[in-house]
Amino acid sequence: MNRKLSIFSAFVTFTMMIVLLMGGTVTKTDSGNGCGTDWPLCHGELIPTNPSVETMIEYSHRAVTGVVGLLIIALCLWTLVAFKERLDTKIFAFLAFIFMLIQSIVGAGAVVWQQSDLVMALHFGISLISFASLLILTLLIMERPGREFRETVPAFLRKLLYGLLIYTLIVVYTGAYVRHVGATYACVGWPVCSQPTMTYESWVQMIHRIMAGLLFFYTLYVHFVAIRLKHRTTQKGMAFATFFISCQVATGAWIVLGGHATYVPLLHAFLITCYFGVLSYMTYHAFRTRQDR
């Protein structure tokens, strides 16, 4: 294990988490237009003078994203030098960089070209993939030679994990779409909408709730299968995933039933990020043990 590289990779992963939460703050506070339609400048200035609160939120998000982008580039180069013979570390370093780049382009496009809500809903999911890539890269770097997890994942459980990861991205997209169309509070009541008339926003919110509910039960089922097959590594990972998705559902209900404070949706975003990170690693573990057979 390369100790210095491990620490640096863990730090970069943590900073990517901050980027995700800052992006959530931008959306929650409607600060996306805090710098007008200028990018990378802010109201035509490199450093805005007499900025409003919205400008500060948007500008700080851009600044931190730029710094994290440079850190990811440095991590990629360091990884290429330190692990010349390992293809897996190179792949995840590349994925972290390329999805960070795509995320920045989508964010810039939203400012300059005022992209649609359908496109902007992709932003959070793209950031999640970059974060998950960094997390897996960090765990791979930290592995000690000869002590890697090599417990082969049964084919049925492996396929369940693949499906769960893909379905999670779909649910994340619907949740992001809820925020971007302003449908967060479009439904009165929880878990079902209790108002007599359903608007487009209400249906968007309700569909997300149904899909999130199915994700919760899907997660429980995969956890149950891992326990039944006595697959220790997946059992441990799915225990964390079950905890995070349970808290995620709880914070979703909290938001609808009165959690209007900014920190509540940020906690919601934090939990799904943790869940996706754990699930991504478990899925990759299933994939690479299959390749070793």
PDB file of N, CA, C and O in Angstrom, residues 19-59:
ATOM      1  N   VAL A  19     -18.181  18.826  -2.883  1.00  0.00           N
ATOM      2  CA  VAL A  19     -18.703  19.368  -4.139  1.00  0.00           C
ATOM      3  C   VAL A  19     -20.164  18.962  -4.328  1.00  0.00           C
ATOM      4  O   VAL A  19     -21.009  19.775  -4.725  1.00  0.00           O
ATOM      5  N   LEU A  20     -20.473  17.699  -4.049  1.00  0.00           N
ATOM      6  CA  LEU A  20     -21.849  17.216  -4.185  1.00  0.00           C
ATOM      7  C   LEU A  20     -22.795  17.983  -3.261  1.00  0.00           C
ATOM      8  O   LEU A  20     -23.890  18.392  -3.667  1.00  0.00           O
ATOM      9  N   LEU A  21     -22.378  18.176  -2.025  1.00  0.00           N
ATOM     10  CA  LEU A  21     -23.234  18.872  -1.059  1.00  0.00           C
ATOM     11  C   LEU A  21     -23.371  20.356  -1.411  1.00  0.00           C
ATOM     12  O   LEU A  21     -24.451  20.943  -1.246  1.00  0.00           O
ATOM     13  N   MET A  22     -22.305  20.956  -1.913  1.00  0.00           N
ATOM     14  CA  MET A  22     -22.389  22.361  -2.331  1.00  0.00           C
ATOM     15  C   MET A  22     -23.314  22.503  -3.535  1.00  0.00           C
ATOM     16  O   MET A  22     -24.060  23.479  -3.636  1.00  0.00           O
ATOM     17  N   GLY A  23     -23.269  21.532  -4.444  1.00  0.00           N
ATOM     18  CA  GLY A  23     -24.190  21.555  -5.577  1.00  0.00           C
ATOM     19  C   GLY A  23     -25.633  21.446  -5.114  1.00  0.00           C
ATOM     20  O   GLY A  23     -26.521  22.111  -5.655  1.00  0.00           O
ATOM     21  N   GLY A  24     -25.857  20.603  -4.090  1.00  0.00           N
ATOM     22  CA  GLY A  24     -27.197  20.501  -3.516  1.00  0.00           C
ATOM     23  C   GLY A  24     -27.643  21.806  -2.889  1.00  0.00           C
ATOM     24  O   GLY A  24     -28.825  22.176  -2.962  1.00  0.00           O
ATOM     25  N   THR A  25     -26.695  22.524  -2.279  1.00  0.00           N
ATOM     26  CA  THR A  25     -27.023  23.820  -1.676  1.00  0.00           C
ATOM     27  C   THR A  25     -27.416  24.831  -2.743  1.00  0.00           C
ATOM     28  O   THR A  25     -28.353  25.621  -2.563  1.00  0.00           O
ATOM     29  N   VAL A  26     -26.707  24.805  -3.873  1.00  0.00           N
ATOM     30  CA  VAL A  26     -27.031  25.702  -4.990  1.00  0.00           C
ATOM     31  C   VAL A  26     -28.467  25.468  -5.453  1.00  0.00           C
ATOM     32  O   VAL A  26     -29.244  26.410  -5.656  1.00  0.00           O
ATOM     33  N   THR A  27     -28.825  24.187  -5.614  1.00  0.00           N
ATOM     34  CA  THR A  27     -30.179  23.853  -6.071  1.00  0.00           C
ATOM     35  C   THR A  27     -31.226  24.232  -5.034  1.00  0.00           C
ATOM     36  O   THR A  27     -32.261  24.818  -5.371  1.00  0.00           O
ATOM     37  N   LYS A  28     -30.971  23.886  -3.777  1.00  0.00           N
ATOM     38  CA  LYS A  28     -31.938  24.145  -2.706  1.00  0.00           C
ATOM     39  C   LYS A  28     -32.213  25.629  -2.538  1.00  0.00           C
ATOM     40  O   LYS A  28     -33.358  26.049  -2.298  1.00  0.00           O
ATOM     41  N   THR A  29     -31.175  26.465  -2.672  1.00  0.00           N
ATOM     42  CA  THR A  29     -31.322  27.903  -2.447  1.00  0.00           C
ATOM     43  C   THR A  29     -31.618  28.682  -3.725  1.00  0.00           C
ATOM     44  O   THR A  29     -31.630  29.916  -3.706  1.00  0.00           O
ATOM     45  N   ASP A  30     -31.834  27.951  -4.839  1.00  0.00           N
ATOM     46  CA  ASP A  30     -32.097  28.606  -6.135  1.00  0.00           C
ATOM     47  C   ASP A  30     -31.002  29.609  -6.494  1.00  0.00           C
ATOM     48  O   ASP A  30     -31.280  30.726  -6.943  1.00  0.00           O
ATOM     49  N   SER A  31     -29.756  29.185  -6.284  1.00  0.00           N
ATOM     50  CA  SER A  31     -28.620  30.083  -6.538  1.00  0.00           C
ATOM     51  C   SER A  31     -27.937  29.799  -7.866  1.00  0.00           C
ATOM     52  O   SER A  31     -26.840  30.306  -8.130  1.00  0.00           O
ATOM     53  N   GLY A  32     -28.555  28.991  -8.714  1.00  0.00           N
ATOM     54  CA  GLY A  32     -27.950  28.629  -9.986  1.00  0.00           C
ATOM     55  C   GLY A  32     -27.647  29.813 -10.879  1.00  0.00           C
ATOM     56  O   GLY A  32     -26.719  29.774 -11.693  1.00  0.00           O
ATOM     57  N   ASN A  33     -28.441  30.870 -10.732  1.00  0.00           N
ATOM     58  CA  ASN A  33     -28.210  32.086 -11.538  1.00  0.00           C
ATOM     59  C   ASN A  33     -27.496  33.172 -10.738  1.00  0.00           C
ATOM     60  O   ASN A  33     -27.554  34.352 -11.093  1.00  0.00           O
ATOM     61  N   GLY A  34     -26.819  32.756  -9.671  1.00  0.00           N
ATOM     62  CA  GLY A  34     -26.142  33.725  -8.803  1.00  0.00           C
ATOM     63  C   GLY A  34     -25.039  34.502  -9.482  1.00  0.00           C
ATOM     64  O   GLY A  34     -24.679  35.597  -9.045  1.00  0.00           O
ATOM     65  N   CYS A  35     -24.501  33.939 -10.574  1.00  0.00           N
ATOM     66  CA  CYS A  35     -23.445  34.635 -11.332  1.00  0.00           C
ATOM     67  C   CYS A  35     -23.943  35.073 -12.698  1.00  0.00           C
ATOM     68  O   CYS A  35     -23.139  35.342 -13.610  1.00  0.00           O
ATOM     69  N   GLY A  36     -25.249  35.133 -12.861  1.00  0.00           N
ATOM     70  CA  GLY A  36     -25.817  35.525 -14.144  1.00  0.00           C
ATOM     71  C   GLY A  36     -25.598  34.439 -15.183  1.00  0.00           C
ATOM     72  O   GLY A  36     -25.600  33.253 -14.873  1.00  0.00           O
ATOM     73  N   THR A  37     -25.387  34.853 -16.424  1.00  0.00           N
ATOM     74  CA  THR A  37     -25.161  33.887 -17.512  1.00  0.00           C
ATOM     75  C   THR A  37     -23.692  33.844 -17.916  1.00  0.00           C
ATOM     76  O   THR A  37     -23.359  33.399 -19.021  1.00  0.00           O
ATOM     77  N   ASP A  38     -22.821  34.307 -17.029  1.00  0.00           N
ATOM     78  CA  ASP A  38     -21.380  34.297 -17.310  1.00  0.00           C
ATOM     79  C   ASP A  38     -20.723  33.046 -16.725  1.00  0.00           C
ATOM     80  O   ASP A  38     -21.032  32.636 -15.598  1.00  0.00           O
ATOM     81  N   TRP A  39     -19.823  32.469 -17.507  1.00  0.00           N
ATOM     82  CA  TRP A  39     -19.011  31.339 -17.029  1.00  0.00           C
ATOM     83  C   TRP A  39     -17.730  31.265 -17.840  1.00  0.00           C
ATOM     84  O   TRP A  39     -17.782  31.406 -19.070  1.00  0.00           O
ATOM     85  N   PRO A  40     -16.563  31.141 -17.231  1.00  0.00           N
ATOM     86  CA  PRO A  40     -16.315  30.923 -15.811  1.00  0.00           C
ATOM     87  C   PRO A  40     -16.328  32.194 -14.960  1.00  0.00           C
ATOM     88  O   PRO A  40     -16.166  32.119 -13.742  1.00  0.00           O
ATOM     89  N   LEU A  41     -16.472  33.354 -15.581  1.00  0.00           N
ATOM     90  CA  LEU A  41     -16.557  34.590 -14.815  1.00  0.00           C
ATOM     91  C   LEU A  41     -17.889  34.668 -14.088  1.00  0.00           C
ATOM     92  O   LEU A  41     -18.823  33.924 -14.380  1.00  0.00           O
ATOM     93  N   CYS A  42     -17.970  35.586 -13.154  1.00  0.00           N
ATOM     94  CA  CYS A  42     -19.191  35.773 -12.368  1.00  0.00           C
ATOM     95  C   CYS A  42     -19.631  37.227 -12.518  1.00  0.00           C
ATOM     96  O   CYS A  42     -18.954  38.134 -12.018  1.00  0.00           O
ATOM     97  N   HIS A  43     -20.728  37.443 -13.241  1.00  0.00           N
ATOM     98  CA  HIS A  43     -21.171  38.807 -13.574  1.00  0.00           C
ATOM     99  C   HIS A  43     -20.056  39.590 -14.248  1.00  0.00           C
ATOM    100  O   HIS A  43     -19.850  40.776 -13.997  1.00  0.00           O
ATOM    101  N   GLY A  44     -19.293  38.884 -15.108  1.00  0.00           N
ATOM    102  CA  GLY A  44     -18.226  39.518 -15.860  1.00  0.00           C
ATOM    103  C   GLY A  44     -16.956  39.765 -15.077  1.00  0.00           C
ATOM    104  O   GLY A  44     -16.020  40.384 -15.593  1.00  0.00           O
ATOM    105  N   GLU A  45     -16.877  39.291 -13.847  1.00  0.00           N
ATOM    106  CA  GLU A  45     -15.709  39.530 -13.000  1.00  0.00           C
ATOM    107  C   GLU A  45     -15.081  38.211 -12.573  1.00  0.00           C
ATOM    108  O   GLU A  45     -15.773  37.207 -12.401  1.00  0.00           O
ATOM    109  N   LEU A  46     -13.771  38.220 -12.393  1.00  0.00           N
ATOM    110  CA  LEU A  46     -13.082  37.030 -11.907  1.00  0.00           C
ATOM    111  C   LEU A  46     -13.459  36.771 -10.452  1.00  0.00           C
ATOM    112  O   LEU A  46     -13.715  35.627 -10.054  1.00  0.00           O
ATOM    113  N   ILE A  47     -13.482  37.841  -9.665  1.00  0.00           N
ATOM    114  CA  ILE A  47     -13.933  37.769  -8.274  1.00  0.00           C
ATOM    115  C   ILE A  47     -15.052  38.796  -8.119  1.00  0.00           C
ATOM    116  O   ILE A  47     -14.820  39.999  -8.282  1.00  0.00           O
ATOM    117  N   PRO A  48     -16.281  38.359  -7.834  1.00  0.00           N
ATOM    118  CA  PRO A  48     -17.405  39.295  -7.780  1.00  0.00           C
ATOM    119  C   PRO A  48     -17.270  40.312  -6.650  1.00  0.00           C
ATOM    120  O   PRO A  48     -16.818  39.988  -5.552  1.00  0.00           O
ATOM    121  N   THR A  49     -17.640  41.559  -6.946  1.00  0.00           N
ATOM    122  CA  THR A  49     -17.637  42.613  -5.929  1.00  0.00           C
ATOM    123  C   THR A  49     -19.057  42.828  -5.415  1.00  0.00           C
ATOM    124  O   THR A  49     -20.017  42.739  -6.172  1.00  0.00           O
ATOM    125  N   ASN A  50     -19.181  43.067  -4.138  1.00  0.00           N
ATOM    126  CA  ASN A  50     -20.478  43.259  -3.478  1.00  0.00           C
ATOM    127  C   ASN A  50     -21.469  42.145  -3.855  1.00  0.00           C
ATOM    128  O   ASN A  50     -22.584  42.405  -4.322  1.00  0.00           O
ATOM    129  N   PRO A  51     -21.067  40.880  -3.656  1.00  0.00           N
ATOM    130  CA  PRO A  51     -21.929  39.774  -4.073  1.00  0.00           C
ATOM    131  C   PRO A  51     -23.129  39.580  -3.149  1.00  0.00           C
ATOM    132  O   PRO A  51     -23.059  39.857  -1.949  1.00  0.00           O
ATOM    133  N   SER A  52     -24.220  39.096  -3.726  1.00  0.00           N
ATOM    134  CA  SER A  52     -25.380  38.713  -2.931  1.00  0.00           C
ATOM    135  C   SER A  52     -25.119  37.328  -2.342  1.00  0.00           C
ATOM    136  O   SER A  52     -24.129  36.672  -2.667  1.00  0.00           O
ATOM    137  N   VAL A  53     -26.035  36.872  -1.491  1.00  0.00           N
ATOM    138  CA  VAL A  53     -25.884  35.536  -0.898  1.00  0.00           C
ATOM    139  C   VAL A  53     -25.889  34.468  -1.995  1.00  0.00           C
ATOM    140  O   VAL A  53     -25.077  33.535  -1.991  1.00  0.00           O
ATOM    141  N   GLU A  54     -26.809  34.634  -2.963  1.00  0.00           N
ATOM    142  CA  GLU A  54     -26.899  33.653  -4.058  1.00  0.00           C
ATOM    143  C   GLU A  54     -25.607  33.631  -4.885  1.00  0.00           C
ATOM    144  O   GLU A  54     -25.149  32.568  -5.305  1.00  0.00           O
ATOM    145  N   THR A  55     -25.034  34.816  -5.090  1.00  0.00           N
ATOM    146  CA  THR A  55     -23.783  34.888  -5.853  1.00  0.00           C
ATOM    147  C   THR A  55     -22.655  34.185  -5.113  1.00  0.00           C
ATOM    148  O   THR A  55     -21.862  33.448  -5.709  1.00  0.00           O
ATOM    149  N   MET A  56     -22.585  34.374  -3.807  1.00  0.00           N
ATOM    150  CA  MET A  56     -21.542  33.742  -3.014  1.00  0.00           C
ATOM    151  C   MET A  56     -21.671  32.223  -3.035  1.00  0.00           C
ATOM    152  O   MET A  56     -20.676  31.496  -3.126  1.00  0.00           O
ATOM    153  N   ILE A  57     -22.904  31.735  -2.957  1.00  0.00           N
ATOM    154  CA  ILE A  57     -23.132  30.283  -2.966  1.00  0.00           C
ATOM    155  C   ILE A  57     -22.699  29.693  -4.305  1.00  0.00           C
ATOM    156  O   ILE A  57     -21.986  28.685  -4.358  1.00  0.00           O
ATOM    157  N   GLU A  58     -23.132  30.313  -5.394  1.00  0.00           N
ATOM    158  CA  GLU A  58     -22.792  29.817  -6.725  1.00  0.00           C
ATOM    159  C   GLU A  58     -21.296  29.950  -6.995  1.00  0.00           C
ATOM    160  O   GLU A  58     -20.657  29.012  -7.525  1.00  0.00           O
ATOM    161  N   TYR A  59     -20.718  31.082  -6.633  1.00  0.00           N
ATOM    162  CA  TYR A  59     -19.300  31.322  -6.906  1.00  0.00           C
ATOM    163  C   TYR A  59     -18.418  30.361  -6.110  1.00  0.00           C
ATOM    164  O   TYR A  59     -17.440  29.822  -6.640  1.00  0.00           O
TER     165      TYR A  59
END
